C-alpha cells in the first residue's frame, strides 16, 4: 500500500507572500543602505520568500538578519529571522537544523511574551515532528497552537492549524477524523475575505483529495486535486503544484490509466528539476509513486531505479514508515522480475523496519499500562495516607503550638538583637562624630597657630629691621637740622637717607612677599614659585628649579594659594633641616590629575616623627591639602640622602573657576 503524500502546510511566518516583484522591491531597499532595523527586517523577508527557489541565498540573508538583530538587541527581529532560517532548513529536509533554530525562536518569543509567536513556532515544530514520523508529539504542538490562537481570537492562522491537525490524523490513518478537520478548515478559509489566507485554499483541497484517495474513492480524489490545481498555479505555489501533480498521477494510476498517470508524474518531476521547489520527503513520495506506475507498465529496471532512489532519500530522512513501504515495493518489483533472492532481502528489510515501528507502538502501549497501574497504586496510597493523616492531625496540632512558641521566642531574640545593633550603631556614629569634631578643632587650631606665627614674624620683621632703619633715618633727619651749612655734609646725610629709604622699601617688599606675593595674585602659582626660587638661588646655598609640563593656564585661586603655602612650608623645612644643595619642583598635568613633586638631595628624616610632631607645619600642610581634596606621599628615610614629596590633585577641580573668579 502506498502511503499517500498529504500536503504539509508550509511552515508559518508573519510575512505575507509575494514573488518576483516583491523580491526585487526588497532588494532595492537593501541597495539604498537602510538603517539596521529596516535592513534586518528586509533580510528576514528575503529569507522567507527565497526558501524554495534559492535556499542557499535564503540562508545567507537569514544569517545576516540574525547577526544584525543580535548586535542591536532587536529580539523580535531576531526571532523572526530565526524562524525563517528554520523554515529553509525544513524545506531542505534538514530537520535537526530546523528544530535548532525554531527552538531558539520559541525561547525568544516566550521571553517577549509574544503568544502569537509561540503559536507560530509550535506549528512549525509540530510539522517537523510530523515529517520525522513522531505523530503524537506533532499533534500536541498543533493543539497547543490552536488553544493559543483561539484565546487570541486570531483568525489568520486558524485554518492552517486545523489543516495541520487533520494531517496528523491522516498519517495515523484516522481518515474520518482527518476529513472532519479538513472540511472545517475549508469552510473556515472560504469564510475569510480575499487575502493571503484565502489564497491557501489549494492546500486544504489537496489534503481532502488525499483522504478520498486513501478511502479508494479515486473519482472524488481527482475532483479535489483538479479543483486545487488552479489555485496553486494562480499563487505560483510550486510546492502545491508538485504535490498535486504527484497525487493526480497516483490517482489515475490506481484507476488503471497509467499513461495519463505518467504524464502527471512528469509534470511533478519538472517542478523538482527546475529547482523552484526542493523537499526530500515529498520527492521520495514522487519516486515511490513513479516506481509503482513503472511496475504496472512492466518497466522493471526503471521501477527498481525509482524505488531505490526513494529508499535512499528515506534513509536520509530516517523515516521508518517510508523505509518500510519502500522496501515492500522494491520486494514486489523484484518478485515481478523473478529475482527472488533480492526480493527476499528486500522483504527482510521491510520486516526489520515494520518491527521497529511495532516496537515503538508496543512501548507506547506498555507505557500507557504502566501509567494506569501507577494511577491505581497511587489511589490506594492516597486512602492509606488519609488514614495516617487523621492520626497525625492531633500530633501536628501539638507540634504547631510548640513551633509557634519557638517562633515567638525567636522573634523576641531578633528584636532584642536589632535594638542592640541599633544602639551600637548610634554609639559608633557618636564616636565618629566626636572624632571628626576633634579633627576639625585640631585643623582650626593649626590655622590659628599658623596665623599667630605669621603675625609674630611680621611684628618681629617690623620691629627688628624696619624699626632700626626708621631710627637711623630719624637720626639722619635730626643731623640735617643740627649740622652746619656745609653743603658736603648735608649731601652726605641726604645720600645716607636715600640708602636707608631704599633699604626700608626693600624690607617692606620682602615682608609683603612673605605675607602674600603680588605675583601670586596677579600672575599665578607658577610665576610666584619661580620668584620664590629666584630669591632662594640668590643665597648661593641651594640651586633650585621649577619645571612645568602640560599646564598652560592658571589654577583657580583656592588651589593656587593652598599649593603655594604647602610648597612654601615644605621648602622652608628643606632649607632649615635637610642641608640640601639641590631642589627641584615639577608640575605634570595628566588626563584626570595634576601631580606636583618636590625633590631634594638633602638628608632624609623619620616620617613618623614628622607626622607626630607638635609643630604647626605638618598640620598646616594637611589642613590646606584637605581644603583642595588632594593627597600626599612622602618618600624619605632617616640616614638616606634624597627626599621626595608627591602631591596629587584633581585636574577638573584645580582648573574649575570659582564664582568669585568668574565675576571679576
mmCIF file of C-alpha atoms in Angstrom, residues 44-182:
data_model
loop_
_atom_site.group_PDB
_atom_site.id
_atom_site.type_symbol
_atom_site.label_atom_id
_atom_site.label_comp_id
_atom_site.label_asym_id
_atom_site.label_seq_id
_atom_site.Cartn_x
_atom_site.Cartn_y
_atom_site.Cartn_z
ATOM 1 C CA UNK A 44 14.326 38.312 7.062
ATOM 2 C CA UNK A 45 11.657 38.868 4.386
ATOM 3 C CA UNK A 46 14.057 37.817 1.603
ATOM 4 C CA UNK A 47 14.988 34.684 3.560
ATOM 5 C CA UNK A 48 11.298 33.754 3.704
ATOM 6 C CA UNK A 49 10.469 34.423 0.046
ATOM 7 C CA UNK A 50 13.527 32.558 -1.313
ATOM 8 C CA UNK A 51 13.077 29.460 0.875
ATOM 9 C CA UNK A 52 12.087 27.224 -2.067
ATOM 10 C CA UNK A 53 13.534 28.951 -5.120
ATOM 11 C CA UNK A 54 17.057 29.665 -3.752
ATOM 12 C CA UNK A 55 17.685 28.034 -0.325
ATOM 13 C CA UNK A 56 21.446 28.914 -0.114
ATOM 14 C CA UNK A 57 20.710 32.596 -0.762
ATOM 15 C CA UNK A 58 17.772 32.454 1.668
ATOM 16 C CA UNK A 59 20.082 31.120 4.415
ATOM 17 C CA UNK A 60 22.662 33.807 3.645
ATOM 18 C CA UNK A 61 20.032 36.530 4.099
ATOM 19 C CA UNK A 62 18.679 34.846 7.242
ATOM 20 C CA UNK A 63 22.083 34.556 8.942
ATOM 21 C CA UNK A 64 22.864 38.213 8.212
ATOM 22 C CA UNK A 65 19.492 39.302 9.609
ATOM 23 C CA UNK A 66 20.095 37.317 12.830
ATOM 24 C CA UNK A 67 23.575 38.841 13.182
ATOM 25 C CA UNK A 68 22.324 42.438 12.824
ATOM 26 C CA UNK A 69 19.389 41.820 15.184
ATOM 27 C CA UNK A 70 21.660 40.283 17.871
ATOM 28 C CA UNK A 71 24.170 43.120 17.576
ATOM 29 C CA UNK A 72 21.480 45.788 18.115
ATOM 30 C CA UNK A 73 19.314 43.889 20.607
ATOM 31 C CA UNK A 74 16.322 43.611 18.220
ATOM 32 C CA UNK A 75 14.866 40.461 19.837
ATOM 33 C CA UNK A 76 11.629 40.492 17.843
ATOM 34 C CA UNK A 77 13.524 40.738 14.526
ATOM 35 C CA UNK A 78 15.960 38.050 15.683
ATOM 36 C CA UNK A 79 13.042 35.709 16.439
ATOM 37 C CA UNK A 80 11.506 36.466 13.044
ATOM 38 C CA UNK A 81 14.755 35.750 11.151
ATOM 39 C CA UNK A 82 15.493 32.629 13.222
ATOM 40 C CA UNK A 83 12.019 31.298 12.386
ATOM 41 C CA UNK A 84 12.604 31.844 8.665
ATOM 42 C CA UNK A 85 16.015 30.130 8.752
ATOM 43 C CA UNK A 86 14.320 27.158 10.428
ATOM 44 C CA UNK A 87 11.762 27.136 7.586
ATOM 45 C CA UNK A 88 14.540 26.995 4.969
ATOM 46 C CA UNK A 89 16.181 24.019 6.706
ATOM 47 C CA UNK A 90 12.766 22.330 6.904
ATOM 48 C CA UNK A 91 12.279 22.819 3.169
ATOM 49 C CA UNK A 92 15.737 21.220 2.654
ATOM 50 C CA UNK A 93 14.660 18.296 4.914
ATOM 51 C CA UNK A 94 17.423 19.146 7.410
ATOM 52 C CA UNK A 95 15.132 18.648 10.373
ATOM 53 C CA UNK A 96 17.760 18.811 13.135
ATOM 54 C CA UNK A 97 18.972 22.240 11.986
ATOM 55 C CA UNK A 98 15.377 23.372 11.522
ATOM 56 C CA UNK A 99 14.482 22.290 15.076
ATOM 57 C CA UNK A 100 17.557 24.097 16.477
ATOM 58 C CA UNK A 101 16.557 27.457 15.007
ATOM 59 C CA UNK A 102 12.867 27.018 15.822
ATOM 60 C CA UNK A 103 13.648 26.148 19.457
ATOM 61 C CA UNK A 104 15.686 29.364 19.608
ATOM 62 C CA UNK A 105 12.722 31.232 18.074
ATOM 63 C CA UNK A 106 10.336 29.788 20.671
ATOM 64 C CA UNK A 107 12.616 30.915 23.539
ATOM 65 C CA UNK A 108 12.806 34.452 22.137
ATOM 66 C CA UNK A 109 9.026 34.762 21.678
ATOM 67 C CA UNK A 110 8.461 33.377 25.179
ATOM 68 C CA UNK A 111 10.843 35.968 26.674
ATOM 69 C CA UNK A 112 8.970 38.696 24.745
ATOM 70 C CA UNK A 113 5.569 37.405 25.985
ATOM 71 C CA UNK A 114 4.559 37.122 22.316
ATOM 72 C CA UNK A 115 1.869 34.417 22.428
ATOM 73 C CA UNK A 116 1.202 34.502 18.705
ATOM 74 C CA UNK A 117 4.914 33.980 18.066
ATOM 75 C CA UNK A 118 4.887 30.970 20.406
ATOM 76 C CA UNK A 119 1.876 29.588 18.496
ATOM 77 C CA UNK A 120 3.662 30.039 15.156
ATOM 78 C CA UNK A 121 6.721 28.192 16.456
ATOM 79 C CA UNK A 122 4.540 25.397 17.876
ATOM 80 C CA UNK A 123 3.007 24.934 14.419
ATOM 81 C CA UNK A 124 6.431 24.755 12.808
ATOM 82 C CA UNK A 125 7.937 22.347 15.357
ATOM 83 C CA UNK A 126 4.845 20.157 15.024
ATOM 84 C CA UNK A 127 5.361 19.966 11.260
ATOM 85 C CA UNK A 128 8.994 18.921 11.714
ATOM 86 C CA UNK A 129 7.974 16.123 14.087
ATOM 87 C CA UNK A 130 5.255 15.156 11.612
ATOM 88 C CA UNK A 131 7.816 14.686 8.836
ATOM 89 C CA UNK A 132 10.026 12.677 11.219
ATOM 90 C CA UNK A 133 7.103 10.338 11.975
ATOM 91 C CA UNK A 134 6.502 11.371 15.619
ATOM 92 C CA UNK A 135 2.790 11.995 15.140
ATOM 93 C CA UNK A 136 1.755 12.119 18.806
ATOM 94 C CA UNK A 137 4.274 14.864 19.657
ATOM 95 C CA UNK A 138 3.317 16.670 16.451
ATOM 96 C CA UNK A 139 -0.361 16.633 17.439
ATOM 97 C CA UNK A 140 0.450 18.082 20.880
ATOM 98 C CA UNK A 141 2.233 21.061 19.292
ATOM 99 C CA UNK A 142 -0.639 21.703 16.853
ATOM 100 C CA UNK A 143 -3.289 21.534 19.605
ATOM 101 C CA UNK A 144 -1.231 23.914 21.747
ATOM 102 C CA UNK A 145 -1.084 26.363 18.832
ATOM 103 C CA UNK A 146 -4.877 26.063 18.336
ATOM 104 C CA UNK A 147 -5.526 26.828 22.028
ATOM 105 C CA UNK A 148 -3.354 29.944 21.870
ATOM 106 C CA UNK A 149 -4.929 31.171 18.624
ATOM 107 C CA UNK A 150 -8.458 30.652 19.966
ATOM 108 C CA UNK A 151 -7.591 32.599 23.127
ATOM 109 C CA UNK A 152 -6.199 35.426 20.974
ATOM 110 C CA UNK A 153 -9.155 35.286 18.564
ATOM 111 C CA UNK A 154 -6.608 35.292 15.727
ATOM 112 C CA UNK A 155 -8.471 34.215 12.575
ATOM 113 C CA UNK A 156 -5.417 34.337 10.323
ATOM 114 C CA UNK A 157 -3.781 31.096 11.435
ATOM 115 C CA UNK A 158 -6.783 29.031 12.475
ATOM 116 C CA UNK A 159 -7.470 27.452 9.073
ATOM 117 C CA UNK A 160 -3.842 26.402 8.680
ATOM 118 C CA UNK A 161 -3.702 24.837 12.150
ATOM 119 C CA UNK A 162 -6.946 22.914 11.538
ATOM 120 C CA UNK A 163 -5.357 21.570 8.350
ATOM 121 C CA UNK A 164 -2.223 20.520 10.260
ATOM 122 C CA UNK A 165 -4.291 18.646 12.860
ATOM 123 C CA UNK A 166 -6.104 16.864 10.028
ATOM 124 C CA UNK A 167 -2.703 15.917 8.583
ATOM 125 C CA UNK A 168 -1.611 14.206 11.809
ATOM 126 C CA UNK A 169 -4.849 12.172 11.923
ATOM 127 C CA UNK A 170 -4.347 11.316 8.267
ATOM 128 C CA UNK A 171 -0.843 9.986 8.907
ATOM 129 C CA UNK A 172 -2.196 7.967 11.835
ATOM 130 C CA UNK A 173 -4.710 6.523 9.324
ATOM 131 C CA UNK A 174 -7.672 8.034 11.157
ATOM 132 C CA UNK A 175 -9.191 9.220 7.900
ATOM 133 C CA UNK A 176 -12.645 10.151 9.171
ATOM 134 C CA UNK A 177 -11.123 12.494 11.785
ATOM 135 C CA UNK A 178 -8.729 13.894 9.208
ATOM 136 C CA UNK A 179 -11.598 14.569 6.770
ATOM 137 C CA UNK A 180 -13.604 16.335 9.512
ATOM 138 C CA UNK A 181 -10.738 18.750 10.244
ATOM 139 C CA UNK A 182 -10.013 19.318 6.531
#
